[in-house]
Amino acid sequence: MAIMSQPQFENFTASSLYCEKCKASMPVRERLLLVLPGKEIFDYLCTGCSSSVGQREVTEGEKLMAQAMAGQSRRRAPRAHQLMP
């Protein structure tokens, strides 16, 4: 059994969550709720009724890791001039 060298599911961002008020799974939007030393707290709001349906915390370390991963994927993506012969 091979051991993964990179964590695959570090950061999740919800696109839809169950809303108690709407009684259905609804698309959500993320709103920055609070900035603290070392972490940020985001609130998920239902797009149907604007009620809060969840929260997500992002630590400084997770933010740095996400930025590093985004930088790696940008470097690996082929540019348009590289695709043309």
CSV table of N, CA, C and O in Angstrom, one decimal:
chain,number,residue,atom,x,y,z
A,1,MET,N,0.8,-1.2,0.0
A,1,MET,CA,0.0,0.0,0.0
A,1,MET,C,0.9,1.3,0.0
A,1,MET,O,1.8,1.4,0.8
A,2,ALA,N,0.7,2.1,-0.9
A,2,ALA,CA,1.5,3.3,-1.1
A,2,ALA,C,1.0,4.4,-0.1
A,2,ALA,O,-0.2,4.6,0.1
A,3,ILE,N,1.9,5.2,0.4
A,3,ILE,CA,1.5,6.3,1.3
A,3,ILE,C,1.6,7.5,0.5
A,3,ILE,O,2.5,7.8,-0.2
A,4,MET,N,0.5,8.3,0.6
A,4,MET,CA,0.4,9.6,-0.1
A,4,MET,C,1.4,10.6,0.5
A,4,MET,O,1.4,10.8,1.7
A,5,SER,N,2.2,11.3,-0.3
A,5,SER,CA,3.1,12.3,0.2
A,5,SER,C,2.4,13.6,0.3
A,5,SER,O,2.9,14.4,1.1
A,6,GLN,N,1.3,13.9,-0.4
A,6,GLN,CA,0.6,15.1,-0.3
A,6,GLN,C,-0.8,14.9,0.3
A,6,GLN,O,-1.5,14.0,-0.2
A,7,PRO,N,-1.2,15.7,1.2
A,7,PRO,CA,-2.6,15.6,1.6
A,7,PRO,C,-3.5,16.0,0.5
A,7,PRO,O,-3.3,17.1,-0.1
A,8,GLN,N,-4.5,15.2,0.2
A,8,GLN,CA,-5.4,15.5,-0.9
A,8,GLN,C,-6.5,16.5,-0.6
A,8,GLN,O,-7.0,17.2,-1.5
A,9,PHE,N,-7.0,16.4,0.6
A,9,PHE,CA,-8.2,17.2,0.9
A,9,PHE,C,-8.0,18.1,2.1
A,9,PHE,O,-8.5,18.0,3.1
A,10,GLU,N,-7.1,19.1,1.8
A,10,GLU,CA,-6.7,20.0,2.9
A,10,GLU,C,-7.8,21.1,3.1
A,10,GLU,O,-8.2,21.3,4.2
A,11,ASN,N,-8.3,21.7,2.1
A,11,ASN,CA,-9.3,22.8,2.2
A,11,ASN,C,-10.5,22.5,1.4
A,11,ASN,O,-10.4,22.2,0.2
A,12,PHE,N,-11.7,22.6,2.0
A,12,PHE,CA,-12.9,22.5,1.4
A,12,PHE,C,-13.7,23.8,1.4
A,12,PHE,O,-13.6,24.5,2.5
A,13,THR,N,-14.4,24.1,0.4
A,13,THR,CA,-15.3,25.3,0.4
A,13,THR,C,-16.6,24.7,-0.1
A,13,THR,O,-16.7,24.1,-1.2
A,14,ALA,N,-17.6,24.9,0.7
A,14,ALA,CA,-19.0,24.4,0.4
A,14,ALA,C,-19.6,25.2,-0.7
A,14,ALA,O,-19.5,26.4,-0.8
A,15,SER,N,-20.3,24.5,-1.6
A,15,SER,CA,-21.0,25.2,-2.7
A,15,SER,C,-22.5,25.2,-2.4
A,15,SER,O,-23.3,26.0,-2.8
A,16,SER,N,-23.0,24.1,-1.6
A,16,SER,CA,-24.4,24.1,-1.2
A,16,SER,C,-24.4,23.4,0.2
A,16,SER,O,-23.6,22.5,0.4
A,17,LEU,N,-25.3,23.8,1.0
A,17,LEU,CA,-25.6,23.2,2.3
A,17,LEU,C,-27.1,23.2,2.6
A,17,LEU,O,-27.8,23.9,2.0
A,18,TYR,N,-27.5,22.3,3.5
A,18,TYR,CA,-28.9,22.2,3.9
A,18,TYR,C,-29.3,23.4,4.7
A,18,TYR,O,-28.7,23.8,5.7
A,19,CYS,N,-30.4,24.1,4.3
A,19,CYS,CA,-30.9,25.2,5.0
A,19,CYS,C,-32.2,24.8,5.7
A,19,CYS,O,-33.1,24.3,5.1
A,20,GLU,N,-32.2,25.0,7.0
A,20,GLU,CA,-33.3,24.6,7.9
A,20,GLU,C,-34.6,25.4,7.5
A,20,GLU,O,-35.7,24.9,7.5
A,21,LYS,N,-34.3,26.7,7.2
A,21,LYS,CA,-35.5,27.6,6.9
A,21,LYS,C,-36.1,27.2,5.6
A,21,LYS,O,-37.3,27.2,5.4
A,22,CYS,N,-35.3,27.0,4.5
A,22,CYS,CA,-35.8,26.6,3.2
A,22,CYS,C,-36.2,25.1,3.1
A,22,CYS,O,-36.8,24.7,2.1
A,23,LYS,N,-35.8,24.3,4.0
A,23,LYS,CA,-36.0,22.9,4.1
A,23,LYS,C,-35.5,22.2,2.8
A,23,LYS,O,-36.1,21.3,2.3
A,24,ALA,N,-34.3,22.6,2.4
A,24,ALA,CA,-33.7,22.0,1.2
A,24,ALA,C,-32.2,22.3,1.2
A,24,ALA,O,-31.7,23.2,1.9
A,25,SER,N,-31.5,21.6,0.3
A,25,SER,CA,-30.1,21.9,0.1
A,25,SER,C,-30.0,23.1,-0.8
A,25,SER,O,-30.6,23.1,-1.9
A,26,MET,N,-29.4,24.2,-0.4
A,26,MET,CA,-29.4,25.4,-1.2
A,26,MET,C,-27.9,25.8,-1.5
A,26,MET,O,-27.0,25.6,-0.7
A,27,PRO,N,-27.7,26.6,-2.6
A,27,PRO,CA,-26.4,27.2,-2.8
A,27,PRO,C,-26.1,28.2,-1.7
A,27,PRO,O,-27.0,28.8,-1.2
A,28,VAL,N,-24.8,28.3,-1.4
A,28,VAL,CA,-24.4,29.2,-0.4
A,28,VAL,C,-23.4,30.1,-0.9
A,28,VAL,O,-22.7,29.9,-1.9
A,29,ARG,N,-23.2,31.3,-0.2
A,29,ARG,CA,-22.1,32.2,-0.5
A,29,ARG,C,-21.4,32.4,0.8
A,29,ARG,O,-21.9,32.2,1.9
A,30,GLU,N,-20.1,32.6,0.7
A,30,GLU,CA,-19.2,32.7,1.8
A,30,GLU,C,-19.0,34.2,2.2
A,30,GLU,O,-18.7,35.0,1.3
A,31,ARG,N,-19.1,34.5,3.5
A,31,ARG,CA,-18.9,35.9,3.9
A,31,ARG,C,-17.8,35.8,5.0
A,31,ARG,O,-17.9,35.0,5.9
A,32,LEU,N,-16.8,36.7,4.9
A,32,LEU,CA,-15.8,36.8,6.0
A,32,LEU,C,-16.5,37.4,7.2
A,32,LEU,O,-17.1,38.5,7.2
A,33,LEU,N,-16.5,36.6,8.3
A,33,LEU,CA,-17.2,37.0,9.5
A,33,LEU,C,-16.3,37.7,10.5
A,33,LEU,O,-16.6,38.7,11.1
A,34,LEU,N,-15.1,37.1,10.7
A,34,LEU,CA,-14.2,37.6,11.8
A,34,LEU,C,-12.7,37.3,11.4
A,34,LEU,O,-12.4,36.2,10.9
A,35,VAL,N,-11.9,38.3,11.6
A,35,VAL,CA,-10.4,38.1,11.4
A,35,VAL,C,-9.8,38.1,12.8
A,35,VAL,O,-9.9,39.1,13.5
A,36,LEU,N,-9.1,37.0,13.2
A,36,LEU,CA,-8.4,36.9,14.4
A,36,LEU,C,-6.9,36.7,14.2
A,36,LEU,O,-6.6,36.2,13.1
A,37,PRO,N,-6.1,36.9,15.1
A,37,PRO,CA,-4.6,36.6,14.9
A,37,PRO,C,-4.5,35.1,14.6
A,37,PRO,O,-4.9,34.2,15.4
A,38,GLY,N,-4.0,34.7,13.5
A,38,GLY,CA,-3.7,33.3,13.2
A,38,GLY,C,-4.9,32.6,12.5
A,38,GLY,O,-4.7,31.5,12.0
A,39,LYS,N,-6.1,33.2,12.4
A,39,LYS,CA,-7.2,32.5,11.7
A,39,LYS,C,-8.3,33.5,11.2
A,39,LYS,O,-8.4,34.6,11.8
A,40,GLU,N,-9.0,33.1,10.3
A,40,GLU,CA,-10.2,33.8,9.8
A,40,GLU,C,-11.4,32.9,9.9
A,40,GLU,O,-11.3,31.7,9.7
A,41,ILE,N,-12.6,33.5,10.2
A,41,ILE,CA,-13.8,32.7,10.3
A,41,ILE,C,-14.8,33.2,9.3
A,41,ILE,O,-15.0,34.4,9.1
A,42,PHE,N,-15.2,32.3,8.4
A,42,PHE,CA,-16.2,32.6,7.4
A,42,PHE,C,-17.5,32.0,7.7
A,42,PHE,O,-17.7,31.0,8.3
A,43,ASP,N,-18.6,32.7,7.3
A,43,ASP,CA,-20.0,32.3,7.5
A,43,ASP,C,-20.6,31.9,6.2
A,43,ASP,O,-20.4,32.6,5.2
A,44,TYR,N,-21.3,30.8,6.1
A,44,TYR,CA,-22.0,30.4,4.9
A,44,TYR,C,-23.4,30.9,5.0
A,44,TYR,O,-24.1,30.6,6.0
A,45,LEU,N,-23.9,31.6,4.0
A,45,LEU,CA,-25.2,32.2,3.9
A,45,LEU,C,-26.0,31.5,2.8
A,45,LEU,O,-25.5,31.4,1.7
A,46,CYS,N,-27.2,31.1,3.1
A,46,CYS,CA,-28.1,30.6,2.1
A,46,CYS,C,-28.5,31.6,1.1
A,46,CYS,O,-28.8,32.8,1.4
A,47,THR,N,-28.4,31.3,-0.2
A,47,THR,CA,-28.7,32.3,-1.2
A,47,THR,C,-30.2,32.5,-1.4
A,47,THR,O,-30.6,33.5,-2.0
A,48,GLY,N,-31.0,31.6,-0.8
A,48,GLY,CA,-32.5,31.7,-0.9
A,48,GLY,C,-33.0,32.7,0.1
A,48,GLY,O,-33.8,33.6,-0.2
A,49,CYS,N,-32.6,32.5,1.4
A,49,CYS,CA,-33.2,33.3,2.5
A,49,CYS,C,-32.2,34.1,3.3
A,49,CYS,O,-32.5,34.8,4.2
A,50,SER,N,-30.9,34.0,2.9
A,50,SER,CA,-29.8,34.8,3.6
A,50,SER,C,-29.6,34.4,5.0
A,50,SER,O,-28.9,35.1,5.7
A,51,SER,N,-30.1,33.2,5.5
A,51,SER,CA,-29.8,32.8,6.8
A,51,SER,C,-28.5,32.1,6.9
A,51,SER,O,-28.0,31.5,5.9
A,52,SER,N,-27.8,32.1,8.1
A,52,SER,CA,-26.6,31.5,8.3
A,52,SER,C,-26.8,29.9,8.4
A,52,SER,O,-27.6,29.5,9.1
A,53,VAL,N,-26.0,29.2,7.6
A,53,VAL,CA,-26.2,27.7,7.5
A,53,VAL,C,-24.9,27.0,7.9
A,53,VAL,O,-24.9,25.8,8.0
A,54,GLY,N,-23.8,27.7,8.2
A,54,GLY,CA,-22.6,27.1,8.7
A,54,GLY,C,-21.5,28.0,8.7
A,54,GLY,O,-21.6,29.2,8.3
A,55,GLN,N,-20.3,27.6,9.3
A,55,GLN,CA,-19.1,28.4,9.4
A,55,GLN,C,-17.9,27.5,9.0
A,55,GLN,O,-17.9,26.3,9.0
A,56,ARG,N,-16.8,28.2,8.6
A,56,ARG,CA,-15.6,27.6,8.3
A,56,ARG,C,-14.5,28.5,8.8
A,56,ARG,O,-14.5,29.7,8.7
A,57,GLU,N,-13.5,27.8,9.5
A,57,GLU,CA,-12.3,28.5,10.0
A,57,GLU,C,-11.1,28.2,9.1
A,57,GLU,O,-10.9,27.0,8.7
A,58,VAL,N,-10.3,29.2,8.8
A,58,VAL,CA,-9.1,29.0,8.0
A,58,VAL,C,-8.0,29.6,8.8
A,58,VAL,O,-7.9,30.7,9.2
A,59,THR,N,-7.0,28.7,9.2
A,59,THR,CA,-5.9,29.1,10.0
A,59,THR,C,-4.8,29.7,9.0
A,59,THR,O,-4.9,29.5,7.8
A,60,GLU,N,-3.9,30.4,9.6
A,60,GLU,CA,-2.8,31.1,8.8
A,60,GLU,C,-2.0,30.0,8.0
A,60,GLU,O,-1.7,30.2,6.9
A,61,GLY,N,-1.8,28.9,8.7
A,61,GLY,CA,-1.0,27.8,8.0
A,61,GLY,C,-1.8,27.2,6.8
A,61,GLY,O,-1.2,26.9,5.8
A,62,GLU,N,-3.1,27.0,7.0
A,62,GLU,CA,-3.9,26.5,5.9
A,62,GLU,C,-3.9,27.5,4.7
A,62,GLU,O,-3.9,27.1,3.5
A,63,LYS,N,-3.9,28.8,5.0
A,63,LYS,CA,-3.9,29.8,4.0
A,63,LYS,C,-2.6,29.8,3.2
A,63,LYS,O,-2.6,29.9,2.0
A,64,LEU,N,-1.5,29.7,3.9
A,64,LEU,CA,-0.2,29.6,3.3
A,64,LEU,C,-0.1,28.4,2.4
A,64,LEU,O,0.5,28.5,1.3
A,65,MET,N,-0.6,27.3,2.9
A,65,MET,CA,-0.5,26.0,2.1
A,65,MET,C,-1.4,26.1,0.8
A,65,MET,O,-0.9,25.7,-0.2
A,66,ALA,N,-2.5,26.7,0.9
A,66,ALA,CA,-3.4,26.9,-0.2
A,66,ALA,C,-2.7,27.8,-1.3
A,66,ALA,O,-2.8,27.6,-2.5
A,67,GLN,N,-2.1,28.9,-0.8
A,67,GLN,CA,-1.4,29.8,-1.7
A,67,GLN,C,-0.2,29.1,-2.4
A,67,GLN,O,0.1,29.3,-3.6
A,68,ALA,N,0.5,28.3,-1.6
A,68,ALA,CA,1.7,27.5,-2.2
A,68,ALA,C,1.2,26.5,-3.2
A,68,ALA,O,1.8,26.4,-4.3
A,69,MET,N,0.1,25.8,-3.0
A,69,MET,CA,-0.5,24.8,-3.9
A,69,MET,C,-1.0,25.5,-5.2
A,69,MET,O,-0.8,25.0,-6.3
A,70,ALA,N,-1.6,26.7,-5.0
A,70,ALA,CA,-2.1,27.5,-6.2
A,70,ALA,C,-0.9,27.9,-7.0
A,70,ALA,O,-1.0,27.9,-8.3
A,71,GLY,N,0.2,28.3,-6.4
A,71,GLY,CA,1.4,28.7,-7.2
A,71,GLY,C,2.0,27.5,-7.9
A,71,GLY,O,2.4,27.7,-9.1
A,72,GLN,N,1.9,26.3,-7.3
A,72,GLN,CA,2.5,25.1,-8.0
A,72,GLN,C,1.6,24.8,-9.2
A,72,GLN,O,2.1,24.5,-10.3
A,73,SER,N,0.3,24.9,-9.1
A,73,SER,CA,-0.6,24.5,-10.2
A,73,SER,C,-0.5,25.5,-11.3
A,73,SER,O,-0.6,25.1,-12.5
A,74,ARG,N,-0.3,26.8,-11.0
A,74,ARG,CA,-0.1,27.8,-12.1
A,74,ARG,C,1.2,27.5,-12.8
A,74,ARG,O,1.2,27.7,-14.0
A,75,ARG,N,2.2,27.1,-12.2
A,75,ARG,CA,3.5,26.8,-12.8
A,75,ARG,C,3.4,25.6,-13.7
A,75,ARG,O,4.1,25.5,-14.7
A,76,ARG,N,2.6,24.6,-13.4
A,76,ARG,CA,2.5,23.4,-14.1
A,76,ARG,C,1.6,23.5,-15.4
A,76,ARG,O,1.6,22.8,-16.3
A,77,ALA,N,0.6,24.5,-15.3
A,77,ALA,CA,-0.3,24.7,-16.4
A,77,ALA,C,0.4,25.1,-17.7
A,77,ALA,O,1.2,26.1,-17.6
A,78,PRO,N,0.1,24.5,-18.8
A,78,PRO,CA,0.8,24.9,-20.1
A,78,PRO,C,0.2,26.3,-20.5
A,78,PRO,O,-0.9,26.5,-20.4
A,79,ARG,N,1.1,27.1,-21.1
A,79,ARG,CA,0.7,28.4,-21.6
A,79,ARG,C,0.2,28.2,-23.0
A,79,ARG,O,0.6,27.2,-23.7
A,80,ALA,N,-0.5,29.1,-23.5
A,80,ALA,CA,-1.1,29.0,-24.9
A,80,ALA,C,0.0,28.9,-25.9
A,80,ALA,O,-0.2,28.1,-26.9
A,81,HIS,N,1.1,29.6,-25.8
A,81,HIS,CA,2.1,29.6,-26.8
A,81,HIS,C,2.9,28.2,-26.7
A,81,HIS,O,3.5,27.9,-27.7
A,82,GLN,N,2.8,27.5,-25.6
A,82,GLN,CA,3.4,26.2,-25.5
A,82,GLN,C,2.6,25.1,-26.2
A,82,GLN,O,3.1,24.1,-26.6
A,83,LEU,N,1.3,25.4,-26.4
A,83,LEU,CA,0.4,24.4,-27.0
A,83,LEU,C,0.5,24.4,-28.5
A,83,LEU,O,0.2,23.4,-29.1
A,84,MET,N,0.8,25.5,-29.1
A,84,MET,CA,0.9,25.7,-30.5
A,84,MET,C,2.2,25.1,-31.0
A,84,MET,O,3.3,25.4,-30.5
A,85,PRO,N,2.2,24.4,-32.1
A,85,PRO,CA,3.5,23.9,-32.7
A,85,PRO,C,4.2,24.9,-33.5
A,85,PRO,O,3.8,25.9,-33.9
